[in-house]
XYZ file of C-alpha atoms in Angstrom:
347
model
C 41.451 98.142 134.623
C 44.578 97.014 132.755
C 47.763 95.946 134.503
C 49.791 99.212 134.197
C 46.816 101.188 135.510
C 46.397 98.780 138.379
C 50.078 99.013 139.224
C 49.827 102.803 139.215
C 46.825 102.603 141.577
C 48.754 100.273 143.946
C 51.771 102.613 143.845
C 49.512 105.517 144.859
C 48.148 103.493 147.782
C 51.651 102.629 148.949
C 52.703 106.275 148.733
C 49.665 107.254 150.777
C 50.457 104.699 153.481
C 54.089 105.823 153.570
C 52.955 109.410 154.027
C 50.739 108.243 156.931
C 53.866 106.975 158.690
C 53.866 103.262 157.849
C 56.998 101.509 156.765
C 57.196 100.185 153.235
C 57.174 96.540 154.439
C 54.040 97.159 156.551
C 52.325 98.945 153.680
C 53.039 96.052 151.299
C 51.733 93.537 153.838
C 48.493 95.495 154.244
C 47.990 95.637 150.439
C 48.957 91.992 149.898
C 51.885 92.824 147.601
C 55.032 90.749 147.815
C 58.304 92.609 148.277
C 59.822 90.775 145.308
C 57.058 91.913 142.959
C 57.344 95.472 144.275
C 61.113 95.581 143.673
C 60.644 94.258 140.124
C 58.155 97.060 139.433
C 60.570 99.687 140.730
C 63.613 98.254 138.932
C 62.344 96.051 136.112
C 64.889 93.774 134.416
C 65.471 94.296 130.696
C 63.554 91.857 128.516
C 65.609 89.158 126.783
C 65.332 89.238 123.016
C 66.198 85.504 122.834
C 64.976 83.823 126.015
C 66.594 80.477 126.969
C 64.430 77.756 128.527
C 65.252 77.032 132.143
C 66.423 73.484 131.448
C 68.910 74.726 128.851
C 70.471 77.403 131.032
C 74.001 76.404 131.904
C 75.179 76.166 135.515
C 78.788 76.404 136.735
C 78.786 72.708 137.746
C 77.685 71.476 134.314
C 80.039 69.256 132.354
C 81.532 70.773 129.261
C 80.804 69.385 125.830
C 84.360 67.988 125.647
C 83.885 66.121 128.952
C 80.539 64.702 127.850
C 82.106 63.510 124.588
C 84.985 61.909 126.498
C 82.615 59.994 128.758
C 80.488 58.962 125.805
C 83.561 57.584 124.045
C 84.597 55.600 127.116
C 81.089 54.196 127.527
C 80.902 53.260 123.860
C 84.160 51.287 124.142
C 82.960 49.637 127.380
C 79.603 48.665 125.941
C 81.277 47.110 122.897
C 83.138 44.725 125.229
C 80.038 43.904 127.279
C 80.899 46.056 130.309
C 78.355 47.994 132.345
C 78.332 51.683 133.220
C 79.449 50.787 136.759
C 82.450 48.789 135.492
C 83.469 51.472 133.000
C 83.245 54.233 135.617
C 85.539 52.584 138.136
C 88.026 51.521 135.456
C 88.241 55.138 134.344
C 88.587 56.255 137.973
C 91.415 53.826 138.603
C 93.076 55.189 135.463
C 92.880 58.708 137.034
C 90.321 59.900 134.500
C 86.847 59.769 136.100
C 85.817 63.233 134.736
C 82.461 63.171 136.591
C 80.353 61.423 139.189
C 78.822 57.980 138.746
C 75.354 59.492 138.485
C 76.599 61.718 135.613
C 77.924 58.630 133.822
C 74.534 56.921 134.168
C 72.779 60.088 133.000
C 75.022 60.374 129.899
C 74.594 56.677 129.106
C 70.819 57.020 129.364
C 70.737 60.154 127.198
C 73.170 59.110 124.446
C 73.794 55.348 124.517
C 70.631 53.742 125.874
C 70.110 51.608 122.747
C 73.657 50.161 122.843
C 73.854 49.364 126.590
C 74.459 45.617 127.206
C 71.427 44.132 128.946
C 71.777 40.920 130.877
C 69.084 38.325 131.076
C 67.056 38.586 134.249
C 66.023 35.910 136.682
C 63.521 36.040 139.513
C 64.600 35.366 143.065
C 62.561 35.554 146.238
C 64.014 36.582 149.579
C 63.872 34.233 152.557
C 65.141 34.038 156.111
C 68.535 32.455 156.725
C 70.895 31.405 159.531
C 72.976 34.151 161.161
C 76.708 34.768 161.105
C 79.109 37.691 160.789
C 82.390 37.817 158.868
C 84.889 40.594 159.684
C 87.750 39.498 157.417
C 88.777 37.086 154.676
C 89.079 33.351 155.297
C 86.471 33.396 158.066
C 83.271 32.322 156.311
C 83.023 30.370 153.070
C 79.865 29.820 151.074
C 79.685 27.089 148.487
C 77.212 25.542 146.095
C 76.913 23.560 142.870
C 75.112 24.735 139.769
C 74.283 23.135 136.460
C 75.853 24.298 133.177
C 73.859 23.428 130.082
C 75.383 20.875 127.734
C 74.905 20.471 123.971
C 71.877 18.162 124.284
C 68.718 18.022 126.360
C 69.465 16.164 129.603
C 73.210 16.810 129.323
C 74.773 19.209 131.852
C 77.983 19.819 133.792
C 78.357 20.561 137.509
C 80.162 23.744 138.480
C 81.479 23.587 142.087
C 82.254 27.027 143.545
C 83.649 28.036 146.964
C 83.380 31.759 147.699
C 84.897 33.777 150.552
C 81.926 35.892 151.597
C 83.945 38.798 153.030
C 86.057 39.448 149.927
C 83.720 37.764 147.419
C 86.785 35.987 146.020
C 86.421 32.541 144.489
C 88.841 30.433 146.545
C 88.051 27.113 144.854
C 86.166 25.772 141.845
C 85.900 22.818 139.538
C 83.680 21.582 136.702
C 82.767 17.901 136.583
C 80.356 15.642 134.763
C 78.642 14.588 137.999
C 77.939 15.748 141.557
C 79.872 13.893 144.250
C 80.758 14.331 147.878
C 84.245 12.944 147.264
C 84.871 15.584 144.567
C 83.629 18.292 146.950
C 85.951 17.041 149.693
C 88.920 17.127 147.326
C 87.970 20.667 146.278
C 87.953 21.916 149.877
C 91.266 20.217 150.663
C 92.899 21.890 147.647
C 91.321 25.276 148.471
C 92.726 25.154 152.014
C 96.144 24.100 150.732
C 96.180 26.845 148.076
C 95.539 29.432 150.807
C 98.374 28.482 153.113
C 96.503 25.965 155.172
C 94.163 28.594 156.670
C 90.886 26.942 157.674
C 87.629 28.935 157.585
C 85.585 29.241 160.745
C 82.243 28.615 159.043
C 81.181 26.931 155.775
C 77.659 27.805 154.611
C 75.668 25.814 152.067
C 72.247 24.388 151.311
C 71.136 20.871 152.172
C 72.057 19.148 148.899
C 73.337 15.599 148.678
C 77.002 16.623 148.255
C 76.779 19.215 151.038
C 75.470 16.660 153.528
C 77.621 13.733 152.318
C 79.480 11.704 154.913
C 82.915 12.357 153.390
C 82.495 16.126 153.495
C 80.883 16.048 156.952
C 83.799 14.034 158.346
C 86.276 16.481 156.785
C 84.630 19.452 158.454
C 84.478 17.624 161.764
C 88.203 16.771 161.591
C 89.050 20.389 160.738
C 86.689 21.707 163.465
C 84.809 23.765 160.875
C 81.335 24.953 161.884
C 78.712 23.975 159.287
C 75.928 26.432 158.487
C 72.868 25.030 156.777
C 69.898 26.615 155.062
C 66.402 26.027 156.399
C 64.412 23.151 154.916
C 62.065 23.811 151.984
C 63.713 27.181 151.198
C 64.982 27.273 147.654
C 66.879 30.566 147.651
C 68.631 31.021 150.968
C 72.282 31.078 149.930
C 72.600 34.672 148.701
C 76.352 34.974 148.177
C 76.736 31.823 146.085
C 73.463 32.343 144.247
C 74.410 35.933 143.450
C 77.705 34.798 142.013
C 75.951 32.167 139.876
C 73.711 34.883 138.447
C 76.734 37.093 137.755
C 78.348 34.213 135.885
C 75.398 32.787 133.998
C 73.919 36.129 132.945
C 77.196 37.701 131.935
C 77.347 38.870 128.286
C 80.287 36.441 127.717
C 78.440 33.377 129.070
C 77.411 30.927 126.327
C 73.893 29.535 126.326
C 75.329 26.006 126.300
C 78.678 24.238 126.364
C 79.808 21.822 123.686
C 81.707 19.534 126.089
C 83.330 19.326 129.510
C 86.586 20.940 128.320
C 84.631 23.891 126.925
C 82.901 24.403 130.293
C 86.197 24.180 132.205
C 87.955 26.639 129.886
C 85.157 29.188 130.198
C 84.991 28.788 134.015
C 88.753 29.294 134.333
C 88.636 32.486 132.270
C 85.582 33.878 134.024
C 86.838 33.129 137.575
C 90.184 34.791 136.798
C 88.384 37.857 135.423
C 85.943 37.985 138.330
C 88.635 37.759 140.994
C 91.056 40.284 139.487
C 89.043 42.644 137.293
C 85.365 42.675 138.359
C 84.541 45.911 140.204
C 82.136 44.567 142.811
C 79.256 46.820 143.816
C 79.288 45.435 147.394
C 83.003 46.236 147.674
C 82.630 49.891 146.637
C 84.063 49.157 143.201
C 87.095 47.163 144.381
C 87.943 43.728 142.989
C 87.606 40.627 145.186
C 91.351 39.875 144.916
C 92.367 43.287 146.261
C 89.977 43.068 149.200
C 91.138 39.516 149.915
C 94.853 40.395 150.041
C 94.452 43.941 151.409
C 95.848 45.812 148.414
C 92.521 47.625 148.065
C 94.040 50.261 150.412
C 96.437 51.462 147.695
C 93.618 51.655 145.143
C 91.494 53.573 147.654
C 94.280 56.089 148.300
C 94.736 56.559 144.566
C 91.014 57.200 144.104
C 91.020 59.707 146.956
C 93.947 61.528 145.325
C 92.154 61.593 141.965
C 89.043 62.975 143.686
C 91.082 65.659 145.438
C 92.646 66.735 142.124
C 89.216 66.891 140.518
C 87.872 68.991 143.416
C 90.807 71.369 143.109
C 90.268 71.725 139.362
C 86.500 72.186 139.629
C 85.616 73.570 143.088
C 82.187 74.668 141.840
C 81.149 71.006 141.591
C 81.896 70.175 145.222
C 79.751 71.829 147.842
C 81.331 69.802 150.628
C 84.413 67.696 151.283
C 83.794 64.254 149.761
C 85.444 61.067 150.975
C 85.723 57.883 148.981
C 83.830 55.049 150.690
C 85.690 51.972 151.843
C 84.178 48.433 151.874
C 82.016 47.339 154.785
C 83.857 45.945 157.809
C 81.119 43.328 158.376
C 79.491 40.882 155.989
C 76.439 39.387 157.622
C 73.739 36.840 156.961
C 70.188 37.465 158.172
C 71.257 40.142 160.669
C 71.199 43.954 160.441
C 74.110 45.289 158.387
C 76.412 47.465 160.538
C 77.535 50.705 158.957
C 81.158 50.136 159.983
C 83.689 50.550 157.197
C 87.210 49.239 156.700
C 89.992 51.671 157.567
C 93.141 52.326 155.587
C 95.373 52.807 158.645
């Protein structure tokens, strides 16, 4: 029996059951016919002469071709200067022209510009347990470390000293020298404290290197009543904030593979630290720069982003199924403890 004949037979059975006093729903249940299929048989939809595949059917929330082209152009310009999708998105948002969500930017980059995306070199790191502390504001906890910058010859390197405020991720002190010394580290901390109005951090975290445990630096921290936080012995990667910054610096597209001399290393470090503090949209700060979180001006940027989002929601209500709020940075920065979900407030 072909399909039309079978449908006619089922229709006759339904009519018989309706005559016997059953409801249409009960009759369909007894015959095992879905109500949707039954309604389509009664009122069939006209066949499309040119069917469109489901994935190509446009939805009201889809971006227009003009918007996709605008995002593609912004990403092309950003990739040419070595910026990531994340950096380009927040720069466009701060310029009041985000056009779409961050996921849409990543989707467009993957679909149209995957071959031209700047790819950083990757390094392996293993996670380890660490001492515990909690920072709720700038100038409370500093993390510092020293890393090697490659010189022009084998066996030649320069030491980059970096002090980082873990709450704001701002570099509060740095220097590049030809050797590692506790006296140089002490001078760096004294200048960092002076440059920040004499405010002394509560905790300084570091590993157990020779400069970190030197007598001169230890005496300075004791005189300033600074609590020293040390990594556990025989753990090579237990200073996440400093190590993360070193990776950001060394694997940046603008980082050279080696430095010709000490002046070259100092000039590059000065440029990179200035860019990082004032222009780098930090993923742990919800796209804000370390300098704005450090001095509190992130509030104005946050309010501007919220206004831009409100204008976008008003212009395209079909894209917003609920009221969206722009996230603020975390109110706690912790080490080896559960991360609270508290956020900074703008009031």
